[in-house]
Short mmCIF file of C-alpha atoms in Angstrom, two decimals:
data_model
loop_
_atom_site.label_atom_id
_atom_site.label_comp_id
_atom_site.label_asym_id
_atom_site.label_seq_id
_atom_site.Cartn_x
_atom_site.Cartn_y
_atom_site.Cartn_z
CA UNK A 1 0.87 -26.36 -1.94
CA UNK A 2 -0.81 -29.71 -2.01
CA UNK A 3 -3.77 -28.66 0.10
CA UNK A 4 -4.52 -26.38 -2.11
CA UNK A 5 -6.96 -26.51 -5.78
CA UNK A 6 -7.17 -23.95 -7.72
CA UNK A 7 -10.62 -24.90 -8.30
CA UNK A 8 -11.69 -21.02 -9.05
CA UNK A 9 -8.19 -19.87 -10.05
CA UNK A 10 -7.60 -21.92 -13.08
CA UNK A 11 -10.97 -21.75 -14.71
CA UNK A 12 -10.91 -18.01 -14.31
CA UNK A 13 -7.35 -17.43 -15.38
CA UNK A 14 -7.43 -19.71 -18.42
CA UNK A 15 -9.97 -17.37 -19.87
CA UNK A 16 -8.04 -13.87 -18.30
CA UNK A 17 -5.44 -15.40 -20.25
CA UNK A 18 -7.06 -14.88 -24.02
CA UNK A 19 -8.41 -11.43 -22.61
CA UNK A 20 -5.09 -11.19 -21.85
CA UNK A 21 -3.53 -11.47 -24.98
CA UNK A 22 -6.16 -10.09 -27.01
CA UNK A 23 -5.93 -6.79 -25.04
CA UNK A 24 -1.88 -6.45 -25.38
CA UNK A 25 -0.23 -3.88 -25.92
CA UNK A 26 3.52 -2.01 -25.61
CA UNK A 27 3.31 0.48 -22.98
CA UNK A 28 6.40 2.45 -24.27
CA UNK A 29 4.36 3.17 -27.26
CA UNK A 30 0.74 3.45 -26.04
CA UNK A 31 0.71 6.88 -24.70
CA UNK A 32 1.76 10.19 -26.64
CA UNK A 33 3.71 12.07 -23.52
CA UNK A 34 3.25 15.88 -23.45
CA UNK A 35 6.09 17.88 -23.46
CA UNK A 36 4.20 19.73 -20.39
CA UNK A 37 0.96 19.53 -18.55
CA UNK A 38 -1.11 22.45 -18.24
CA UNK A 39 -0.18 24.19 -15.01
CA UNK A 40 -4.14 25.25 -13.53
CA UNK A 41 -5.68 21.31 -13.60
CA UNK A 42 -5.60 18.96 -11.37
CA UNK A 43 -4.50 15.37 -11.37
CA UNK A 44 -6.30 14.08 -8.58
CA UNK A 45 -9.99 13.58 -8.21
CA UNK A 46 -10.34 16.07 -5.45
CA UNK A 47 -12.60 14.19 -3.37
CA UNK A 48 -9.78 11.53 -3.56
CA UNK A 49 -7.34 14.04 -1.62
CA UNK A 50 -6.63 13.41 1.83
CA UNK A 51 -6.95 16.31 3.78
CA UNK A 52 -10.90 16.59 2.09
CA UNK A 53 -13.49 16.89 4.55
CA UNK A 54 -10.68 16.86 7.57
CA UNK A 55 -10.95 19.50 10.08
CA UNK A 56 -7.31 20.71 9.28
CA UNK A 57 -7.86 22.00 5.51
CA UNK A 58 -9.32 25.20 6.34
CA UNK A 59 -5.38 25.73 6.84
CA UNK A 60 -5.00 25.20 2.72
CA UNK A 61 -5.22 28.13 0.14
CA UNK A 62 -6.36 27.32 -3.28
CA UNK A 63 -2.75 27.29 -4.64
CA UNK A 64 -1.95 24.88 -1.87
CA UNK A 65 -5.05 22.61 -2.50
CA UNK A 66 -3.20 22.37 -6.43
CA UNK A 67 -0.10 21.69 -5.35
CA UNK A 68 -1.09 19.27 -2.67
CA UNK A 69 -4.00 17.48 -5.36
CA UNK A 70 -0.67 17.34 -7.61
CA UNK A 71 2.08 15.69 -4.81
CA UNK A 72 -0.94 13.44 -3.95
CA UNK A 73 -0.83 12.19 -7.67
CA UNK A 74 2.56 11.83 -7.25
CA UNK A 75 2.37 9.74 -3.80
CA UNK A 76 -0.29 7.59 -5.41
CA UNK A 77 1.69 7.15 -8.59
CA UNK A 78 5.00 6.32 -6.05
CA UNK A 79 2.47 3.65 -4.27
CA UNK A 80 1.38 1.93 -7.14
CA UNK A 81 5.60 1.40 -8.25
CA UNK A 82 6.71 0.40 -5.00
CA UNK A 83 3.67 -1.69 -4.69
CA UNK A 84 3.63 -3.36 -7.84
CA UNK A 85 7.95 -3.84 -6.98
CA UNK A 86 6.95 -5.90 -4.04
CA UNK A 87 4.30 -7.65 -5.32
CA UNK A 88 6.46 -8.84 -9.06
CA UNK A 89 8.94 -9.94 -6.52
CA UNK A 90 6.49 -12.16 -4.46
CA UNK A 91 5.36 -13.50 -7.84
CA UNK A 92 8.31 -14.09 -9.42
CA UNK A 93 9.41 -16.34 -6.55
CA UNK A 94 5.99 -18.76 -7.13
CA UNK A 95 6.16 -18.74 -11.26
CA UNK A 96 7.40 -22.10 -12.20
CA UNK A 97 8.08 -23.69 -9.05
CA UNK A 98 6.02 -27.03 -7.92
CA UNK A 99 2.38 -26.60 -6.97
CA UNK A 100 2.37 -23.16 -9.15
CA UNK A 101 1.62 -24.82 -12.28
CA UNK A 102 -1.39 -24.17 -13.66
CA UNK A 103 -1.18 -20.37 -13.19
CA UNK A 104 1.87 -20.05 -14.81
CA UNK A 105 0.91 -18.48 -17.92
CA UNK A 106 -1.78 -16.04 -16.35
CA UNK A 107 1.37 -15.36 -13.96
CA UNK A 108 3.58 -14.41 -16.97
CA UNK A 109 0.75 -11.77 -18.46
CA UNK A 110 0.14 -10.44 -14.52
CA UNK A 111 3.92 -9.93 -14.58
CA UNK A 112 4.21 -8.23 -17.96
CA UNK A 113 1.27 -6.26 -17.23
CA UNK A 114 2.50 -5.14 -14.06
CA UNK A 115 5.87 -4.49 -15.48
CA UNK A 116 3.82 -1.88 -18.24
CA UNK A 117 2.51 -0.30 -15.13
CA UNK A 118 5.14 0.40 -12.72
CA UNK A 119 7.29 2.31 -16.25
CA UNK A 120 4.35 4.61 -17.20
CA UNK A 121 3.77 5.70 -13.58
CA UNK A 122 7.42 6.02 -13.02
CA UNK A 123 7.81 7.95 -16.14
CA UNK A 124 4.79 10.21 -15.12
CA UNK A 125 6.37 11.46 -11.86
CA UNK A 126 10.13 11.49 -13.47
CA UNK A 127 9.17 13.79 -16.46
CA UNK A 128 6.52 15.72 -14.84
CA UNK A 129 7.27 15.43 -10.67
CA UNK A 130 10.72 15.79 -9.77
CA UNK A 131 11.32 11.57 -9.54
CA UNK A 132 8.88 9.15 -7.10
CA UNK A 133 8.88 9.26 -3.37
CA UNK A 134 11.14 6.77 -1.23
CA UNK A 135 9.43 3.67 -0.36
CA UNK A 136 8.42 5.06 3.05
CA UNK A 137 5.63 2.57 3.66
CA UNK A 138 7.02 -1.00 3.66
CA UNK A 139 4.69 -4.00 3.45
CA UNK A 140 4.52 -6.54 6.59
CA UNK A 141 7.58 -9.03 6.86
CA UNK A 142 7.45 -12.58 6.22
CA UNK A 143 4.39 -14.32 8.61
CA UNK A 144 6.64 -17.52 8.42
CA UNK A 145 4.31 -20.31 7.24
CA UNK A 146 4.63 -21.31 3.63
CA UNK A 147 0.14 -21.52 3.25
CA UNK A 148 0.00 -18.41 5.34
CA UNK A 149 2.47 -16.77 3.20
CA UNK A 150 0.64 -17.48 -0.55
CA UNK A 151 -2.47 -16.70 1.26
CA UNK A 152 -1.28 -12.98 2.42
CA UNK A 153 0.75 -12.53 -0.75
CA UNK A 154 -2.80 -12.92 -2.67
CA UNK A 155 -4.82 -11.08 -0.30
CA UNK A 156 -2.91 -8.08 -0.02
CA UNK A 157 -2.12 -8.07 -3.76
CA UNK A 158 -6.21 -7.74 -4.09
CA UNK A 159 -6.56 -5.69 -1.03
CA UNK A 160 -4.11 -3.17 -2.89
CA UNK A 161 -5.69 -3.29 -6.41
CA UNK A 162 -9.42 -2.97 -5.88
CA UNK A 163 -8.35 0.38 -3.71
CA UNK A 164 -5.86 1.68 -6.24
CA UNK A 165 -9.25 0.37 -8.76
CA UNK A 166 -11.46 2.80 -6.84
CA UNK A 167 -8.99 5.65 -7.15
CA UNK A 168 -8.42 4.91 -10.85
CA UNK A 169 -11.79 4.81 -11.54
CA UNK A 170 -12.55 8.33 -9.85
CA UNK A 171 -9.63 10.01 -11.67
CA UNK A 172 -10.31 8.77 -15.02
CA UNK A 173 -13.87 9.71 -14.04
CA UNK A 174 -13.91 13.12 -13.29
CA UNK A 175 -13.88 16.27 -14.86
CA UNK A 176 -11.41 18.59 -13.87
CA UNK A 177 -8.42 16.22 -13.95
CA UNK A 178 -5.88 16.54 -16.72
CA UNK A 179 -6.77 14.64 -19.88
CA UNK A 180 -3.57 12.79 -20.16
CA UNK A 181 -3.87 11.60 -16.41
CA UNK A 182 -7.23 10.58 -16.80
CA UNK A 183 -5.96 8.63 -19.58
CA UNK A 184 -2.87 6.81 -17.36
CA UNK A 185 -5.55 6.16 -15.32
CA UNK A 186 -8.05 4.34 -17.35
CA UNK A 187 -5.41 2.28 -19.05
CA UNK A 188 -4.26 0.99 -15.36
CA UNK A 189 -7.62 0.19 -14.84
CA UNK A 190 -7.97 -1.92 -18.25
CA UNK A 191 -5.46 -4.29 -16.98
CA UNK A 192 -6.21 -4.24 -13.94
CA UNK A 193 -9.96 -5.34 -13.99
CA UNK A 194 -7.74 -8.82 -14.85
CA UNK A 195 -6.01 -8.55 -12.50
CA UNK A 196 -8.47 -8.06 -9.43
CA UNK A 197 -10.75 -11.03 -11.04
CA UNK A 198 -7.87 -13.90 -10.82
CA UNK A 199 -7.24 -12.00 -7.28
CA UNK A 200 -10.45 -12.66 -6.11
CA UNK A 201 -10.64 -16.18 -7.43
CA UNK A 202 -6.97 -17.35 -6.07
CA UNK A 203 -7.75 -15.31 -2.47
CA UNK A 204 -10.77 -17.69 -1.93
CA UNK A 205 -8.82 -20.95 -3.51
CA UNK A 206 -5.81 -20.35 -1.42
CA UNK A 207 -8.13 -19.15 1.79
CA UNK A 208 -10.19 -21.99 1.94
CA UNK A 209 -7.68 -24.36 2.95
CA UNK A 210 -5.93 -22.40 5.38
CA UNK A 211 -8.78 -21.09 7.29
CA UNK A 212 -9.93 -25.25 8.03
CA UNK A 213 -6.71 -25.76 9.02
CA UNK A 214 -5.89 -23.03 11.60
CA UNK A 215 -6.44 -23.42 15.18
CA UNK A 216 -8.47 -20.54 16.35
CA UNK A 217 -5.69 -18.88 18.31
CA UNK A 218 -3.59 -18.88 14.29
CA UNK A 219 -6.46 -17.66 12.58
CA UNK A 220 -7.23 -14.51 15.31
CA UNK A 221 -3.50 -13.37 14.61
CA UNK A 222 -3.98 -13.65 10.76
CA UNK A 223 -7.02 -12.01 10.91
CA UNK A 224 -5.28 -9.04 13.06
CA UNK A 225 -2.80 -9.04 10.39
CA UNK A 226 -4.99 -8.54 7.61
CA UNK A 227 -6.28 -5.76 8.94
CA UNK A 228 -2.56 -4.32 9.94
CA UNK A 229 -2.30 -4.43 6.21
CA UNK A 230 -5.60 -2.87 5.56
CA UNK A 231 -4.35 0.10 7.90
CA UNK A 232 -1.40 0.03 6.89
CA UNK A 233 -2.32 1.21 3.29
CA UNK A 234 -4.85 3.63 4.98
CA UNK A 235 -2.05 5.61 6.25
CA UNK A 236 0.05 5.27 3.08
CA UNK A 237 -2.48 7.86 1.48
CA UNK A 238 -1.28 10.37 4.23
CA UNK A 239 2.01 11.73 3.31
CA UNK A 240 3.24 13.96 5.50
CA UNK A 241 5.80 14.86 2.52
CA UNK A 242 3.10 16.54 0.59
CA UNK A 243 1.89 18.57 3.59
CA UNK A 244 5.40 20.01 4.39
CA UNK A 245 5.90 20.78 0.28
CA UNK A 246 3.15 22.89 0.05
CA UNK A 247 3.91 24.89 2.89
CA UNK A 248 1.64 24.02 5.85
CA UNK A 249 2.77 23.76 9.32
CA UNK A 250 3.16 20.56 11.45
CA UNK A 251 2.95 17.86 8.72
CA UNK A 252 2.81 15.62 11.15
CA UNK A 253 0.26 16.90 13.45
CA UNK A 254 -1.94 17.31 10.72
CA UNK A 255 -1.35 13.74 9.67
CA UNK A 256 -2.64 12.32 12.94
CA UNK A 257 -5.80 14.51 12.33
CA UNK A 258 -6.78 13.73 9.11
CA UNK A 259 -5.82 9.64 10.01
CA UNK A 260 -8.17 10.09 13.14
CA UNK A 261 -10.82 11.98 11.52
CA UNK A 262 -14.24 10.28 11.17
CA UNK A 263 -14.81 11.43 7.57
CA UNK A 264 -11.45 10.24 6.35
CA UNK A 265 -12.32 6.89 8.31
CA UNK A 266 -16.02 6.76 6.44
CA UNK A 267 -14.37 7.05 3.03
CA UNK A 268 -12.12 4.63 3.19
CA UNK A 269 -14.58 2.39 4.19
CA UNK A 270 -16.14 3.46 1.36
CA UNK A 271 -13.23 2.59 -0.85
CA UNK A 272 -12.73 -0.45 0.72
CA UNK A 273 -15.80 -2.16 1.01
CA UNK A 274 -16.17 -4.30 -2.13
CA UNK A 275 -12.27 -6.13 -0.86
CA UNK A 276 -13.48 -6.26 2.78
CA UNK A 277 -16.62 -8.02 1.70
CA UNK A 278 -14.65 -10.62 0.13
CA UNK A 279 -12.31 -10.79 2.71
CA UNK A 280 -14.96 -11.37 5.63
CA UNK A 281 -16.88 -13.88 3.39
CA UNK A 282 -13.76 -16.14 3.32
CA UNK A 283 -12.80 -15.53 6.78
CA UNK A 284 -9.37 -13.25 6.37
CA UNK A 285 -10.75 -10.47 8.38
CA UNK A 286 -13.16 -10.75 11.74
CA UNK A 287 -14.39 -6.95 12.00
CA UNK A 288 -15.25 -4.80 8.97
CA UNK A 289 -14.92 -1.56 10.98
CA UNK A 290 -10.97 -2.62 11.08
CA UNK A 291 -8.97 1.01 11.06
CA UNK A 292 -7.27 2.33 14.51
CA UNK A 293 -9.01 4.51 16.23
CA UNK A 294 -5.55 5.78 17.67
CA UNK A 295 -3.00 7.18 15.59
CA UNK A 296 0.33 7.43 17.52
CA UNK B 1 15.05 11.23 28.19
CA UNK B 2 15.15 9.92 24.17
CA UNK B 3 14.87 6.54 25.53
CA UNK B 4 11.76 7.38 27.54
CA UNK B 5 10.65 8.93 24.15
CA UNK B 6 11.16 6.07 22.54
CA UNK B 7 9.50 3.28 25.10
CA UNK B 8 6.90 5.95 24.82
CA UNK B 9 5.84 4.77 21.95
CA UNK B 10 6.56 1.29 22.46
CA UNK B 11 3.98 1.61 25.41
CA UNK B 12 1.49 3.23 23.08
CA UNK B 13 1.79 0.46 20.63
CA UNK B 14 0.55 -1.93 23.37
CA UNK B 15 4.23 -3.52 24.06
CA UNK B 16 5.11 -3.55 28.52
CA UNK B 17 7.47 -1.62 28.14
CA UNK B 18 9.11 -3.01 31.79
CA UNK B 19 10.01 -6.06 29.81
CA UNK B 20 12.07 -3.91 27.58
CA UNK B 21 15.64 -3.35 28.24
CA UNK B 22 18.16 -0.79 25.98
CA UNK B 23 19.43 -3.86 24.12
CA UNK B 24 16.42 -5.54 23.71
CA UNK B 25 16.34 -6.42 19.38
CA UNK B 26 13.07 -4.72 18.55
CA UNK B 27 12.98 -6.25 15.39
CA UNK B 28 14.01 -9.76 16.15
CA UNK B 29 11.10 -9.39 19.21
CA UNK B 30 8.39 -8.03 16.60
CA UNK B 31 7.81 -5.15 19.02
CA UNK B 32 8.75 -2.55 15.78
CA UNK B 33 7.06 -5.01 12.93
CA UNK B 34 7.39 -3.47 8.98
CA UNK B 35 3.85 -2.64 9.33
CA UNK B 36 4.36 -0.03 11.95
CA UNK B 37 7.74 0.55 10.82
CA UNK B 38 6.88 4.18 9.11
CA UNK B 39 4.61 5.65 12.11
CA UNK B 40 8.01 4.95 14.12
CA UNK B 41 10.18 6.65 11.52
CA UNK B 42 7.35 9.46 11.30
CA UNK B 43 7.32 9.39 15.56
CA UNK B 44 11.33 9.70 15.81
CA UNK B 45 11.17 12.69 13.00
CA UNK B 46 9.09 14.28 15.57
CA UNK B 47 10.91 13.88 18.52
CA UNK B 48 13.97 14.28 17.37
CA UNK B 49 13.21 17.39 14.96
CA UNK B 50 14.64 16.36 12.02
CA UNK B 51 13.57 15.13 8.83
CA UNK B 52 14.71 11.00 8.25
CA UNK B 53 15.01 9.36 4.41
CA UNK B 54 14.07 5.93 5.12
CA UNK B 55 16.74 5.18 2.35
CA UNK B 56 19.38 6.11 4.22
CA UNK B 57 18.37 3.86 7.16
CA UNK B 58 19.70 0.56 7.89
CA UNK B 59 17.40 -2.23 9.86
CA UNK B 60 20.47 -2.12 12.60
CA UNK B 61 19.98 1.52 13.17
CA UNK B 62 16.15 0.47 14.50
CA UNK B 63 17.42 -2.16 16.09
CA UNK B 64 17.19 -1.30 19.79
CA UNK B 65 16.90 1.25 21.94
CA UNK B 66 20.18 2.00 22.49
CA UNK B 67 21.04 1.85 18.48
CA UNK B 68 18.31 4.50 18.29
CA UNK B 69 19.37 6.89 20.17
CA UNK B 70 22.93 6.79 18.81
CA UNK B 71 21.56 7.21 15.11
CA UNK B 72 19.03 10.25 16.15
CA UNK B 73 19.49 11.43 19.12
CA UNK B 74 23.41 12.26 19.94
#
């Protein structure tokens, strides 16, 4: 950690942290849960869906397009718990120790924020969903370097939030999603707009360093695993669950379609593109244009 | 012919596949890493017709070659 200042970090987190407490609340008590939600609206921005401009939802009746908007809420919900799981765990191994210091108290609001979170999603797809999704899609294994490791730790804790940002900010955004949804939604995004600030400070403190330092050979393969990640949660959006629950043939065929598709490609991009910018401005990522163009 | 199914994808993923034996640890050898980890499990549901719940999967059952085939394919 001593190579490191958290020249942009501190001086951004020290003021997240009286936003912080200023904007506190109890999540058990901030939301007034309806007994049911009303079976004919959605709780998906449907442009957000992922079979949505791919060649392979002319298979989908309307019924199906609900119930698949619905299990997509569901697998986004699941995401954002086994997401914010993995990433309390990474952070709970840094708070406190040497070198962690002076984020330790922005640390302990990220944590109880994030703790808030991961109940009221859980609690959406428990009373209203039949329970979460298994943690199908795992995050990357340990690269093995102690700098490499805070760096990825940070950059795919942004990398996830601005994108789960973008689809917050749709669904609490539009129209014909269920009020109380709308609501979970906006409320994550409160938080989070904390959240994604300190991300984008501590990516660039903790970058900075680490890019110097790596030979060019070091840097290529953390590059190429920056964009694993980045592909990684592409695919995540693709369950192949929800296809097979509302009925359609070849879940799995269909996935590979709607992964390959160009449209699906061009709006994730679109999603995407205020983390990648950051991410190729501080050297984490070589090509912006980083999803496979093979699925297997 | 579920091993060739499974260095199938192996060789898709970019890995020589020659180099490869039955017992070769795929996970120790980063040729199955956690980011890829799911389009396996979604490749063997495929192959091997059945539905898998990563939950009830242990790391040794992706282990190697051989290990696969014993968990999905006999």
């Amino acid at each position: 950690m001593s190579r490191v200042t958290f020249e942009r970090s501190e001086s951004t987190s020290a003021k997240l942290n009286t936003l912080a407490r200023d904007a506190h609340s109890n999540p058990y008590h901030r939301f007034h849960w309806p007994a049911a939600l009303p079976g004919d609206a959605h709780w998906m921005d449907p442009s957000l869906i992922s079979l949505a401009e791919c060649d392979g939802a002319g298979e989908l009746d309307e019924s199906q397009w609900l119930a698949l908007n619905r299990l997509e809420c569901k697998n986004f919900f699941s995401l954002n718990v086994h997401g914010i799981r993995q990433l309390l765990a990474e952070l709970i191994e840094r708070i406190h120790q040497p070198g962690w210091e002076p984020l330790s108290e922005f640390f302990h609001h990220f944590i109880g924020e994030e703790n808030g979170h991961m109940w009221y999603f859980a609690e959406f797809c428990n009373r209203y969903s039949g329970g979460l999704y298994p943690d199908m899609f795992r995050p990357p294994g340990d690269p093995g370097r102690a700098l490499v490791d805070d760096c990825l730790v940070f950059a795919r804790i942004l990398i996830f939030e601005e994108i789960v940002d973008v689809w917050n900010k749709a669904n609490a955004g539009c129209p014909s999603v269920d009020t109380f949804v709308r609501e979970l939604n906006d409320a994550h995004r409160q938080d989070e707009r904390r959240h994604v600030s300190f991300g984008r400070a501590i990516v660039r403190d903790v970058s900075a360093p680490l890019v110097e330092e790596l030979t060019d050979r070091e840097l290529q393969d953390l590059q190429t695993y920056v964009a694993s990640y980045l592909n990684h949660l592409y695919r995540s959006f693709f369950n192949p669950r929800t296809y097979g629950e509302v009925g359609l043939n070849q879940p799995l065929r269909l996935r590979r379609l709607a992964l390959a598709s160009a449209a699906c490609h061009e709006r994730f991009y679109r999603q995407s593109r205020r983390v990648v910018d950051l991410l190729m401005d501080v050297g984490l990522l070589a090509d912006r244009h980083f999803l496979d163009e093979k699925v297997n | 012919m579920s091993k060739e199914v499974i260095r199938a994808f192996l060789e898709a993923s970019g890995h020589d596949v020659s180099a490869i034996d039955d017992d070769t640890d795929l996970i120790e050898s980063r040729l199955i890493d956690s980011l890829h980890f799911v389009e396996f499990v979604f490749y063997l549901e495929e192959a091997a017709g059945c539905q898998i719940d990563p939950r009830d999967l242990s790391i040794n059952d992706l282990r190697t070659i051989d290990s696969i085939e014993r968990k999905f394919f006999t």
